[in-house]
mmCIF file of C-alpha atoms in Angstrom:
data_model
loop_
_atom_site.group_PDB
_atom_site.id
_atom_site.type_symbol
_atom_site.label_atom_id
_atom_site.label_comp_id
_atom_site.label_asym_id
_atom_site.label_seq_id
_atom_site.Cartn_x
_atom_site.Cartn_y
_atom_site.Cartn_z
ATOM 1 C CA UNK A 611 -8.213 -37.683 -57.183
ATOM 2 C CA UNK A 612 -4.630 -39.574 -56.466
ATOM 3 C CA UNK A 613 -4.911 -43.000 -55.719
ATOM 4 C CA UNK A 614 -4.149 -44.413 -51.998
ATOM 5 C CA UNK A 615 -2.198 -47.208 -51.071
ATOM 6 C CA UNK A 616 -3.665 -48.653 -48.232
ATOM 7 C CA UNK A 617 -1.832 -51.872 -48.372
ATOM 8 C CA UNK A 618 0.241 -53.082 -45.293
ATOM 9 C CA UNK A 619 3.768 -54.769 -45.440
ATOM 10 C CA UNK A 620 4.161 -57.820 -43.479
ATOM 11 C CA UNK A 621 5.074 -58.318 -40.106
ATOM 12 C CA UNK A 622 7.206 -60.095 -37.866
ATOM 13 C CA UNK A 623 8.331 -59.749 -33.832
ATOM 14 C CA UNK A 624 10.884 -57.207 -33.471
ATOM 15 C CA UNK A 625 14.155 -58.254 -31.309
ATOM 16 C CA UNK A 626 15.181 -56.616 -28.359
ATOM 17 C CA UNK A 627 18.786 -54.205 -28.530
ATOM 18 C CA UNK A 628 22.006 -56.033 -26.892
ATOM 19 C CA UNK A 629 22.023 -56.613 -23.061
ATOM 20 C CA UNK A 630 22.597 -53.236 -21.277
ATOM 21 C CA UNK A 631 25.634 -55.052 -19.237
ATOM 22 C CA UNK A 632 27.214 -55.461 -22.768
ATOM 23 C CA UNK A 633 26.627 -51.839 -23.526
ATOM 24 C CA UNK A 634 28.041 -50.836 -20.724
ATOM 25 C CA UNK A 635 31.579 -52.175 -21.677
ATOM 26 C CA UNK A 636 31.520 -50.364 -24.681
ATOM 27 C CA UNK A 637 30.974 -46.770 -23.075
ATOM 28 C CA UNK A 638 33.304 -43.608 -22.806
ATOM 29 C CA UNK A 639 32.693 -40.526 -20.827
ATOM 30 C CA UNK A 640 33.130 -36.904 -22.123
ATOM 31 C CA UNK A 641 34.390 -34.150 -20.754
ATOM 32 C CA UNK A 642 30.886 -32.953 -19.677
ATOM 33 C CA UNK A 643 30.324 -36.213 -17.974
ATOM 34 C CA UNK A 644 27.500 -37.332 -20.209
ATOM 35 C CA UNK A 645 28.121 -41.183 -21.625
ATOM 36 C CA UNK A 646 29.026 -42.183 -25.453
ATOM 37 C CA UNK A 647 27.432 -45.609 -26.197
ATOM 38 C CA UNK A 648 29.534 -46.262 -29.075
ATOM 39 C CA UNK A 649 27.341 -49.257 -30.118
ATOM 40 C CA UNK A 650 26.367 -48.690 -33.930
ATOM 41 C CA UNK A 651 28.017 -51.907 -35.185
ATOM 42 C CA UNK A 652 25.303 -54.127 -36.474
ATOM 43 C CA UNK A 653 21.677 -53.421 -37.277
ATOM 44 C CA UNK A 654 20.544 -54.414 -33.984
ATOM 45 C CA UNK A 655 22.865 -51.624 -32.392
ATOM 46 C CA UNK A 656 22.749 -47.988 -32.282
ATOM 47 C CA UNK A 657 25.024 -45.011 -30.669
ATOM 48 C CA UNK A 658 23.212 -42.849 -28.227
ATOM 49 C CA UNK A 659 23.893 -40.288 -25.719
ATOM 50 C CA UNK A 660 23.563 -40.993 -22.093
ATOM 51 C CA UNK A 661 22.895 -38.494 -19.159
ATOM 52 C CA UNK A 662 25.965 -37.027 -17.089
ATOM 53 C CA UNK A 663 27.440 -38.619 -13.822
ATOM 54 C CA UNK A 664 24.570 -37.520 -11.623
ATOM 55 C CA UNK A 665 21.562 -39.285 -13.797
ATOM 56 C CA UNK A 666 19.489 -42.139 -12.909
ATOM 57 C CA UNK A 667 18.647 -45.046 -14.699
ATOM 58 C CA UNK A 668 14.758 -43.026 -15.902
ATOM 59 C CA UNK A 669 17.351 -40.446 -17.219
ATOM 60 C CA UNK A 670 19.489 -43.247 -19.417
ATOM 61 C CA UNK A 671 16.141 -44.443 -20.842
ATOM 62 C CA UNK A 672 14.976 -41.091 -21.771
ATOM 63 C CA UNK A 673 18.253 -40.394 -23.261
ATOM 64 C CA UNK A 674 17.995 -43.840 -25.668
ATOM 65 C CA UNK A 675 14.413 -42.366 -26.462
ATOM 66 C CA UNK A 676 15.672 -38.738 -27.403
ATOM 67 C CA UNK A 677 17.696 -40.558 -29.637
ATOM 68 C CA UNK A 678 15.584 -42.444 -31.181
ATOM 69 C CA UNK A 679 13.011 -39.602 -31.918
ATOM 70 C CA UNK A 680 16.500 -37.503 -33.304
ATOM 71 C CA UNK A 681 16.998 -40.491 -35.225
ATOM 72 C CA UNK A 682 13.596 -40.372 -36.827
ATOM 73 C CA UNK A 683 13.583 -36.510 -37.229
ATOM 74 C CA UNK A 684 16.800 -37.152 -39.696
ATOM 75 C CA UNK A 685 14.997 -39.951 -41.340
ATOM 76 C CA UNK A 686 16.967 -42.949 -40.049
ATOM 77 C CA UNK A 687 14.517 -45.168 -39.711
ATOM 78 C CA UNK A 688 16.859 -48.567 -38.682
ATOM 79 C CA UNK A 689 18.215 -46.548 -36.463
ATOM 80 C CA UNK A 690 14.963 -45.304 -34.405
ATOM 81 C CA UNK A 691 13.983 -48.815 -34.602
ATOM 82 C CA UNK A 692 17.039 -49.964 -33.220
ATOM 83 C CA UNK A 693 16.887 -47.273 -30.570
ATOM 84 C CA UNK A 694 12.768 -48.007 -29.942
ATOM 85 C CA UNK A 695 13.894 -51.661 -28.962
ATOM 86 C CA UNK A 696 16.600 -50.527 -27.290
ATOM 87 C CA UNK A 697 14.168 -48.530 -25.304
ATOM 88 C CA UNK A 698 11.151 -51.063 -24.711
ATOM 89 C CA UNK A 699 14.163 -53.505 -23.622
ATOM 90 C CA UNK A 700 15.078 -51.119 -21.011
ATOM 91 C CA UNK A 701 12.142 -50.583 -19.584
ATOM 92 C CA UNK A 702 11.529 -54.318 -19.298
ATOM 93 C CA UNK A 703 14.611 -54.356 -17.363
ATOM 94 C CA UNK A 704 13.513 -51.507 -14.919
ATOM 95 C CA UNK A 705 10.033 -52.779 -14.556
ATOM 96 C CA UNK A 706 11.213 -55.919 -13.231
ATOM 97 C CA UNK A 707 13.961 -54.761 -11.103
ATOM 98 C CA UNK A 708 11.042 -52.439 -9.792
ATOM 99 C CA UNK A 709 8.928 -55.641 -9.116
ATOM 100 C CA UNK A 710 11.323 -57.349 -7.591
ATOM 101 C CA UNK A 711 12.552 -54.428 -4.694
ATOM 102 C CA UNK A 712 8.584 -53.060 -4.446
ATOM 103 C CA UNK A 713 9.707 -50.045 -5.543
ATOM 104 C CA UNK A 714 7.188 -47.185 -7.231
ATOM 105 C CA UNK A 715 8.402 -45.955 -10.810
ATOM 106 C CA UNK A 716 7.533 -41.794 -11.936
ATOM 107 C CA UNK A 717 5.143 -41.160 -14.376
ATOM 108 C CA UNK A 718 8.007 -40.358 -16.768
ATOM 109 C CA UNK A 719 9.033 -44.034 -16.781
ATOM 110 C CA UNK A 720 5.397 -45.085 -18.022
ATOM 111 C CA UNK A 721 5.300 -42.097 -20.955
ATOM 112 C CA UNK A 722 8.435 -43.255 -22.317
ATOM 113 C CA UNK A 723 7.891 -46.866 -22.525
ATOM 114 C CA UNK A 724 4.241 -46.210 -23.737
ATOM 115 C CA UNK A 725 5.594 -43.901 -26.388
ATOM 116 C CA UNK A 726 8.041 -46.213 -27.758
ATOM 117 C CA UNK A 727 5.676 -49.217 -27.540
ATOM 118 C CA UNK A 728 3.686 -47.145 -30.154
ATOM 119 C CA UNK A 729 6.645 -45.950 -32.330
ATOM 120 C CA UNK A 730 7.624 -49.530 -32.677
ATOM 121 C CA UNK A 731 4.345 -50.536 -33.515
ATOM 122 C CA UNK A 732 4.105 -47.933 -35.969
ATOM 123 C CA UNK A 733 7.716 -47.517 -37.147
ATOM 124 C CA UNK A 734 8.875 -51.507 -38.029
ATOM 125 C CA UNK A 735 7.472 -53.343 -40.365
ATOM 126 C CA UNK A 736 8.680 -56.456 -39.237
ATOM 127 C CA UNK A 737 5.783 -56.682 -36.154
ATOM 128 C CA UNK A 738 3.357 -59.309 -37.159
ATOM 129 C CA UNK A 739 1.342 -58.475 -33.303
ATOM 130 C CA UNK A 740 0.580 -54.903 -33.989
ATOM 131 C CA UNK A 741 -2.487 -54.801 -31.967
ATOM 132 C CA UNK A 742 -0.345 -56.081 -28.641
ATOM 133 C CA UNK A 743 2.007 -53.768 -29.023
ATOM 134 C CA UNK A 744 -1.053 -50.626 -29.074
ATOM 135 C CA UNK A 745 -2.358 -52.152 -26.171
ATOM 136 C CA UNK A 746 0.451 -52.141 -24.095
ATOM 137 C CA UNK A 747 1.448 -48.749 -25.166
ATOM 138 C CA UNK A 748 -2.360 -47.235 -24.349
ATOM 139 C CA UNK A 749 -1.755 -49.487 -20.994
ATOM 140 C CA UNK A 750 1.407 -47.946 -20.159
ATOM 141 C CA UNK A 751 0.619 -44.358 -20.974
ATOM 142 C CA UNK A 752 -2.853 -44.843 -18.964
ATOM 143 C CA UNK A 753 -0.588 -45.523 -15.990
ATOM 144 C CA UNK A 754 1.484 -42.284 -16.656
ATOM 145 C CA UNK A 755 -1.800 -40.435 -16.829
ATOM 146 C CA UNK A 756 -3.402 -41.832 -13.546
ATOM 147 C CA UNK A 757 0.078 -41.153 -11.642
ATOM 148 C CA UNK A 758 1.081 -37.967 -13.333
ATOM 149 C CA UNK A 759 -0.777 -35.025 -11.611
ATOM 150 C CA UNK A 760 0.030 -31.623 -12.603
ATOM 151 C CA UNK A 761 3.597 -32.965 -14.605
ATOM 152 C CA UNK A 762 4.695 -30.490 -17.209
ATOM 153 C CA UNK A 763 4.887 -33.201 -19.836
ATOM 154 C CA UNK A 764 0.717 -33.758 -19.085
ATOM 155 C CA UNK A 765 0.256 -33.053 -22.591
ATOM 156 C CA UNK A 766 2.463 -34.856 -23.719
ATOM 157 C CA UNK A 767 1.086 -38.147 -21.886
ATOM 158 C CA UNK A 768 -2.920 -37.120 -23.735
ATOM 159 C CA UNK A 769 -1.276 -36.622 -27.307
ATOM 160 C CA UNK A 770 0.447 -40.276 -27.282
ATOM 161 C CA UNK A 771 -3.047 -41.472 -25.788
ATOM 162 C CA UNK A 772 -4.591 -39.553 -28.759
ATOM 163 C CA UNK A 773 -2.189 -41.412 -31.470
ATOM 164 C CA UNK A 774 -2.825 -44.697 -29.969
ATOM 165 C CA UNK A 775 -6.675 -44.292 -29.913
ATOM 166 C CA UNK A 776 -6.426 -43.197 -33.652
ATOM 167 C CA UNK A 777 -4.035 -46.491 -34.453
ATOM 168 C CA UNK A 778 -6.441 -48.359 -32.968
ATOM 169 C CA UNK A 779 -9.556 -47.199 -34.217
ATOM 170 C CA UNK A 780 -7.457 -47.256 -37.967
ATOM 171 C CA UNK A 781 -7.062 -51.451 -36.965
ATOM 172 C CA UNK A 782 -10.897 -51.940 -35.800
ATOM 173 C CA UNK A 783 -12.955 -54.714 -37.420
ATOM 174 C CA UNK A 784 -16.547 -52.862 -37.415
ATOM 175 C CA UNK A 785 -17.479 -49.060 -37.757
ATOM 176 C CA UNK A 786 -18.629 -49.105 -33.966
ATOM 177 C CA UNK A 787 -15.224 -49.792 -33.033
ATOM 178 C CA UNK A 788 -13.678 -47.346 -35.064
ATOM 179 C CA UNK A 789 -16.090 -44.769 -34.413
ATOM 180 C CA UNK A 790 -15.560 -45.209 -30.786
ATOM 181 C CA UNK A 791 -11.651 -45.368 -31.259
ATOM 182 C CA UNK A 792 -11.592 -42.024 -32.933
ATOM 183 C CA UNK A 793 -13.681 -40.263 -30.196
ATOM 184 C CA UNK A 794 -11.922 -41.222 -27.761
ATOM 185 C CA UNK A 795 -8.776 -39.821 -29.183
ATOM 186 C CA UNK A 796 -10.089 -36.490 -30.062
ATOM 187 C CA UNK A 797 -11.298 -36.410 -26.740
ATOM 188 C CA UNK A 798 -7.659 -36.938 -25.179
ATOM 189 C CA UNK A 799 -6.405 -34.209 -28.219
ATOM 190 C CA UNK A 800 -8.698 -32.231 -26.632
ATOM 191 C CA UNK A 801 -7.176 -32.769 -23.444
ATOM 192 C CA UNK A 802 -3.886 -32.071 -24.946
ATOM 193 C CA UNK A 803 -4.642 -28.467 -25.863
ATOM 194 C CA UNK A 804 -6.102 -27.826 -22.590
ATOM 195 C CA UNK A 805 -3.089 -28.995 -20.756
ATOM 196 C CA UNK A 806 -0.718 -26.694 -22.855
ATOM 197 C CA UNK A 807 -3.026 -24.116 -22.403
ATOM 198 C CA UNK A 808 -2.627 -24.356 -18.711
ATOM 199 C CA UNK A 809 0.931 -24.735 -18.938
ATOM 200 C CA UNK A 810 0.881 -21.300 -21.023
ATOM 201 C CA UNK A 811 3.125 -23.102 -23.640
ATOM 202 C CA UNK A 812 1.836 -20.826 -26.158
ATOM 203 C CA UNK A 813 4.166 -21.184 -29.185
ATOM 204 C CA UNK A 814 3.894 -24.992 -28.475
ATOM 205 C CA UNK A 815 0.234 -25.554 -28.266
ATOM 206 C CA UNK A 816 -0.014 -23.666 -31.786
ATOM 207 C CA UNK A 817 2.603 -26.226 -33.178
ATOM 208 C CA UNK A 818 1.286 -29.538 -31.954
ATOM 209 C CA UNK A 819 -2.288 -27.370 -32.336
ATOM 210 C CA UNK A 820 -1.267 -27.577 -36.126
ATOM 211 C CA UNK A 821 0.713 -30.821 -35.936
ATOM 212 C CA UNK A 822 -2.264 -32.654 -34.292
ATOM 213 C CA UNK A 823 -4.525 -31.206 -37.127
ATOM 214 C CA UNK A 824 -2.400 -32.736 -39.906
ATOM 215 C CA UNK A 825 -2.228 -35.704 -37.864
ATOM 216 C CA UNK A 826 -6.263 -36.338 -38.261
ATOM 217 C CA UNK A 827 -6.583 -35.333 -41.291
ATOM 218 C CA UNK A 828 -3.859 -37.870 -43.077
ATOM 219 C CA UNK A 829 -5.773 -40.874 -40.936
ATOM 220 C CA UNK A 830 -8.846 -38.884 -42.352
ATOM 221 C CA UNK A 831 -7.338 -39.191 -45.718
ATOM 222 C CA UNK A 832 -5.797 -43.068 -45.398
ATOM 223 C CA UNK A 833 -8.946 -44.720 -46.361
ATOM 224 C CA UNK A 834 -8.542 -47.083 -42.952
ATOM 225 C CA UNK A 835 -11.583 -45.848 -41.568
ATOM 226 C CA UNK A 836 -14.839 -46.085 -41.964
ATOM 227 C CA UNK A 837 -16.650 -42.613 -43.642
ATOM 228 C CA UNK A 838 -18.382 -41.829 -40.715
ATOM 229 C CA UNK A 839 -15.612 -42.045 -38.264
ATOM 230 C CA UNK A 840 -13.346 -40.594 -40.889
ATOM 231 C CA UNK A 841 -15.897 -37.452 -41.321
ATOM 232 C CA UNK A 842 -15.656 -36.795 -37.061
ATOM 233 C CA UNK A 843 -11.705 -36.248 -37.435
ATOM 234 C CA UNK A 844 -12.302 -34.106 -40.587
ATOM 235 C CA UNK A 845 -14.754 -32.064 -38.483
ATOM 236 C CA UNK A 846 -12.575 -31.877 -35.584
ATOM 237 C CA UNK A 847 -9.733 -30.829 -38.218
ATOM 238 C CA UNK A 848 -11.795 -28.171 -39.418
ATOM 239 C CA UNK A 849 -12.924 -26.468 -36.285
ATOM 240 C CA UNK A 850 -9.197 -26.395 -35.534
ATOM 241 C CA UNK A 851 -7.452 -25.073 -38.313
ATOM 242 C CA UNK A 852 -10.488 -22.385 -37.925
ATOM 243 C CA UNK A 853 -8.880 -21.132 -34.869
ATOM 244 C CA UNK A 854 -5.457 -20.733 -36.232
ATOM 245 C CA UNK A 855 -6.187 -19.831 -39.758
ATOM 246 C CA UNK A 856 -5.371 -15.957 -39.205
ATOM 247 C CA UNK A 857 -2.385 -16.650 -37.489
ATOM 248 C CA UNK A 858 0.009 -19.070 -39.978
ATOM 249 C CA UNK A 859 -0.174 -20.284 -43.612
ATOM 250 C CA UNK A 860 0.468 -23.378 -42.549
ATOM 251 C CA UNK A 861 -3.402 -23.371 -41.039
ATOM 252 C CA UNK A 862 -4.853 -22.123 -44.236
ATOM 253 C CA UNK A 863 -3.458 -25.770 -45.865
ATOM 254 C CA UNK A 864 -4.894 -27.455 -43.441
ATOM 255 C CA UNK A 865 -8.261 -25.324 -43.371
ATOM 256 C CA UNK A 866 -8.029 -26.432 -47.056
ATOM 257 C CA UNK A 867 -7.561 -29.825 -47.126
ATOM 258 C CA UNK A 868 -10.248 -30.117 -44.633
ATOM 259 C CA UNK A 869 -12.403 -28.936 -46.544
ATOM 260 C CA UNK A 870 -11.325 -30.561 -49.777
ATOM 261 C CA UNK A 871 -11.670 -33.859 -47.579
ATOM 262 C CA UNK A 872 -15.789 -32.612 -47.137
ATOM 263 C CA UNK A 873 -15.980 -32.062 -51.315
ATOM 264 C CA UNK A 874 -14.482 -35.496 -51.146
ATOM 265 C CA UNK A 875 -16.801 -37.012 -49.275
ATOM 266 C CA UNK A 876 -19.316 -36.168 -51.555
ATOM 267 C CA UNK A 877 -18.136 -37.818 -54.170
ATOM 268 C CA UNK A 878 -20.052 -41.607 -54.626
ATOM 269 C CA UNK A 879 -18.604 -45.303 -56.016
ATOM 270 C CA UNK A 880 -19.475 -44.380 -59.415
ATOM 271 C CA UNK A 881 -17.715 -40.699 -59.119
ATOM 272 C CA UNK A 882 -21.447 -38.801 -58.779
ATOM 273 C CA UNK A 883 -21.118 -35.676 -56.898
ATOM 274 C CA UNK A 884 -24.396 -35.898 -54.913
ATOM 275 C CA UNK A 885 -24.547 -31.854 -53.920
ATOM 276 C CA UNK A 886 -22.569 -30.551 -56.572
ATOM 277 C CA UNK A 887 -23.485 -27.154 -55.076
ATOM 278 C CA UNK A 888 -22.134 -27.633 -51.712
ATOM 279 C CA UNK A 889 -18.932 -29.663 -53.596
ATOM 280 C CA UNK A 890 -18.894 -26.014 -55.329
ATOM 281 C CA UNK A 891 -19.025 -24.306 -51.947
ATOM 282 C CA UNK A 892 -16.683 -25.773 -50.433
ATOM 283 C CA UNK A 893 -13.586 -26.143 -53.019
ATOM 284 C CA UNK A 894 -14.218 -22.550 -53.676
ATOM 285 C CA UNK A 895 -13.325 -21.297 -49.967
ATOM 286 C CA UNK A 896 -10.327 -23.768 -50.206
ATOM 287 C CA UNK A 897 -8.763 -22.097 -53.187
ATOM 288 C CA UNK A 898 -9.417 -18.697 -51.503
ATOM 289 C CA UNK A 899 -7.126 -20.176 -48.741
ATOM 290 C CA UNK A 900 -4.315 -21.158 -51.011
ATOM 291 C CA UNK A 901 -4.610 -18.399 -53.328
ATOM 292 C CA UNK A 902 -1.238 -17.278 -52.112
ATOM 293 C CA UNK A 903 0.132 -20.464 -51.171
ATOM 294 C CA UNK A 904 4.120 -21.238 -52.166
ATOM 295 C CA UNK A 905 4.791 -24.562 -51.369
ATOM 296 C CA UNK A 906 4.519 -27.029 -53.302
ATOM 297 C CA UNK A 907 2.231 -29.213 -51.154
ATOM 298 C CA UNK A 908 -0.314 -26.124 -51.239
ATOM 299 C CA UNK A 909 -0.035 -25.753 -55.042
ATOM 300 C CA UNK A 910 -0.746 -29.568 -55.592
ATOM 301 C CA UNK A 911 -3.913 -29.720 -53.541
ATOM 302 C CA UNK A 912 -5.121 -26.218 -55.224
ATOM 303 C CA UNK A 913 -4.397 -27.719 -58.616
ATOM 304 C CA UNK A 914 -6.186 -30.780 -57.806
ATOM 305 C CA UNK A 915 -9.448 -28.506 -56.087
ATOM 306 C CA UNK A 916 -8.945 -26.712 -59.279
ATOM 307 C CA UNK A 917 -9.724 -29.855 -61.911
ATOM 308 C CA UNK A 918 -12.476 -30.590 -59.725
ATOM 309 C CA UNK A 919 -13.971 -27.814 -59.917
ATOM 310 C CA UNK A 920 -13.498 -27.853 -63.879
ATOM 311 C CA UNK A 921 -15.132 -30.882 -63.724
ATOM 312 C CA UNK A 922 -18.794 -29.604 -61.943
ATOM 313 C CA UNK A 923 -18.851 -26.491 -64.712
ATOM 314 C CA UNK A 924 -21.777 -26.365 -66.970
ATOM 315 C CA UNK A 925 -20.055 -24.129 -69.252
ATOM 316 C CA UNK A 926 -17.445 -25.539 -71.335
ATOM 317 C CA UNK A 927 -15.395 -22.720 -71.989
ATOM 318 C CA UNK A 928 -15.505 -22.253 -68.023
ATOM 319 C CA UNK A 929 -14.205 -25.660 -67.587
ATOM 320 C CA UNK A 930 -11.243 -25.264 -70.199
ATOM 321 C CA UNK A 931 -10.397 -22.263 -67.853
ATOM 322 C CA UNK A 932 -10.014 -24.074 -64.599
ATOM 323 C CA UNK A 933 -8.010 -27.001 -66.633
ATOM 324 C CA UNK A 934 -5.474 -24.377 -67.843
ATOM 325 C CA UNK A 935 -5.376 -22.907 -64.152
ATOM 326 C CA UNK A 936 -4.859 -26.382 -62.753
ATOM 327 C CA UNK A 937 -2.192 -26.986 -65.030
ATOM 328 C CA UNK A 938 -0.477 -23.388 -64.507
ATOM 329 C CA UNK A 939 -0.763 -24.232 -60.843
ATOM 330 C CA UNK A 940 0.968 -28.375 -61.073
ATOM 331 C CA UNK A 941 3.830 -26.458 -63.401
ATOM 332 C CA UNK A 942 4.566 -23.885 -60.319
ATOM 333 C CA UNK A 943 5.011 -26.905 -58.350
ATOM 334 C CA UNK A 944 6.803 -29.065 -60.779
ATOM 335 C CA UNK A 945 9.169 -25.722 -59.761
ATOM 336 C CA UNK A 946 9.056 -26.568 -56.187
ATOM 337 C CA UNK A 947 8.988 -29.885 -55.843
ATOM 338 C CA UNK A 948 8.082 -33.700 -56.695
ATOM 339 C CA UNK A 949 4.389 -34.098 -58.669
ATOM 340 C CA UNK A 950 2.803 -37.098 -58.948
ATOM 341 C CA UNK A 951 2.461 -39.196 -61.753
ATOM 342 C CA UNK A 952 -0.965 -38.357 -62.227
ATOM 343 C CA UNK A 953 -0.615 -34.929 -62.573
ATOM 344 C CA UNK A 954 1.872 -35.083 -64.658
ATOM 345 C CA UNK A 955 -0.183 -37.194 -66.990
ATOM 346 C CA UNK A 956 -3.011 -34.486 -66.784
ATOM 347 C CA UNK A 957 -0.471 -31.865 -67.840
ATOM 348 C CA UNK A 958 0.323 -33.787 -70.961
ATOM 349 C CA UNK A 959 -2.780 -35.086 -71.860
ATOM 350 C CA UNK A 960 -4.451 -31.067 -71.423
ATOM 351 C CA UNK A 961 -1.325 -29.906 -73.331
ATOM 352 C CA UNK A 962 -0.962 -32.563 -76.264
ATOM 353 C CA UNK A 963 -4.856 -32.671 -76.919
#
């Protein structure tokens, strides 16, 4: 099995984006009436894309958060940093403003700080308080919930209350903790499936159905938790991908890895396979699910689930034959893709024996 890093860079407090009044005198409107913040000049700055003449100042802040999710989408991470900042700064600004007139802010306003309270904390690795910034972001996304009613973005409000719950439970000091951290969020991922149901967002809830699945399983898979709290989002991950697995390839990975996380699970400190014929069981239906898998992703974990199972046959000949398949399988994805050192070690040491 590959190797995990678990190791954490080091931390320090991130700063805040330039004062909005400065932002302001750098700003140009376009013929639609929406606002160019050309303000990209240092690392501390970015250029976003500000709602048209008739927006209020919830709309602005959305529009710096937009950006910085784009931002991260295309893999600029300074850039959604910048832009998270930029965002928590804001909504500072507004929550004071709003203390100081006793004035009520929507729902929206909560979401959107919460949410970039948790990118930051999960984004930067300059934050040396990691833990503050989670608990303000579950704070301020529990005050979106209680004030949100029947909102469309409900489920939107749940799944950020779902990754903070995970974070957390990934940071906890004692399996209790964690345990209790990682029910709790698959309790409000439960909640976020139920509120796209409702909102008959059908072709969403199967994508974040999928994307929440993947999400589990890679905390699942991180080694941060503690086996038993890992094994609830592996079940949770299974029972899932389950429902979806007739409907997308993509759920047969997951389906997979779920259940290569189970074989995995079975595996002790000194690499002894305590039910070698569940291990068998259960790497066997995964390779029936990737039989006809393309990507390269798919073909690594199959050629992995395929050494294993070399390594639990009594036959010799039989485990020679699921070596050569495993390697067959790494060179389709050598085709594909990246592999990782390690299986490109196997694939000389099988081929140079």
């Amino acid at each position: 099995m590959a190797e995990k890093d678990s190791a954490a860079p080091k931390r320090k407090r991130p700063l805040g984006l330039k004062a909005r009044s400065a932002k302001k005198a750098n700003t140009q409107v376009s013929e639609q009436g929406a606002q160019q913040v050309n303000d990209f000049d240092d690392e501390n700055t970015a250029t976003v894309m500000l709602r048209g003449e008739d927006a209020n100042e919830i709309d602005e802040l959305e529009g710096i958060f937009d950006s910085a999710l784009e931002a991260l989408s295309e893999d600029q991470d300074e850039k959604a940093i910048t832009l998270l900042r930029g965002t928590i700064h804001e909504s500072d600004r507004l929550l004071r403003l709003s203390d100081t007139e006793n004035t009520q802010l929507e729902p929206r306003f909560y979401f959107i700080y919460g949410s970039a309270l948790y990118g930051l904390a999960e984004l930067s690795p300059e934050i040396d308080d990691k833990d503050m910034y989670l608990e303000l972001a579950q704070h301020r996304l529990e005050q979106a919930r209680e004030t949100m009613g029947e909102e469309p973005f409900a489920w939107r409000v749940y799944l950020g209350l779902a990754k903070v719950h995970m974070e957390i439970a990934a940071e906890a000091d004692s399996e209790n903790s964690a345990c209790t951290g990682v029910q709790q969020a698959l309790e409000y991922l439960n909640q976020t499936i139920s509120a796209l149901k409702k909102a008959q967002i059908g072709e969403t809830l199967n994508s974040e159905m999928l994307a929440a699945i993947d999400l589990v399983l890679s905390l699942a898979d991180s080694q941060r938790l503690p086996d038993s709290a890992a094994a609830k989002l592996v079940g949770w991950g299974e029972s899932n991908a389950r429902l979806l697995v007739e409907t997308t390839d993509d759920a047969k990975y997951l389906l997979a890895r779920a259940l290569w996380l189970r074989a995995s699970a079975l595996i002790d400190d000194s690499d002894e396979i305590s039910d070698k014929k569940e291990f068998s069981r259960l790497l066997t239906e995964a390779t029936g699910l990737l039989g006809k898998t393309e990507s390269c992703e798919g073909l690594l974990l199959l050629g992995e689930i395929e050494i294993n199972l070399g390594n639990v046959q009594d036959d010799e000949s039989d485990m020679e034959d699921m070596y050569k398949q495993a390697v067959a399988t790494f060179r389709r994805a050598q085709a594909k893709g990246e592999v990782p050192e390690q299986f490109i070690q196997f694939i000389d040491d099988f081929e140079n024996e």
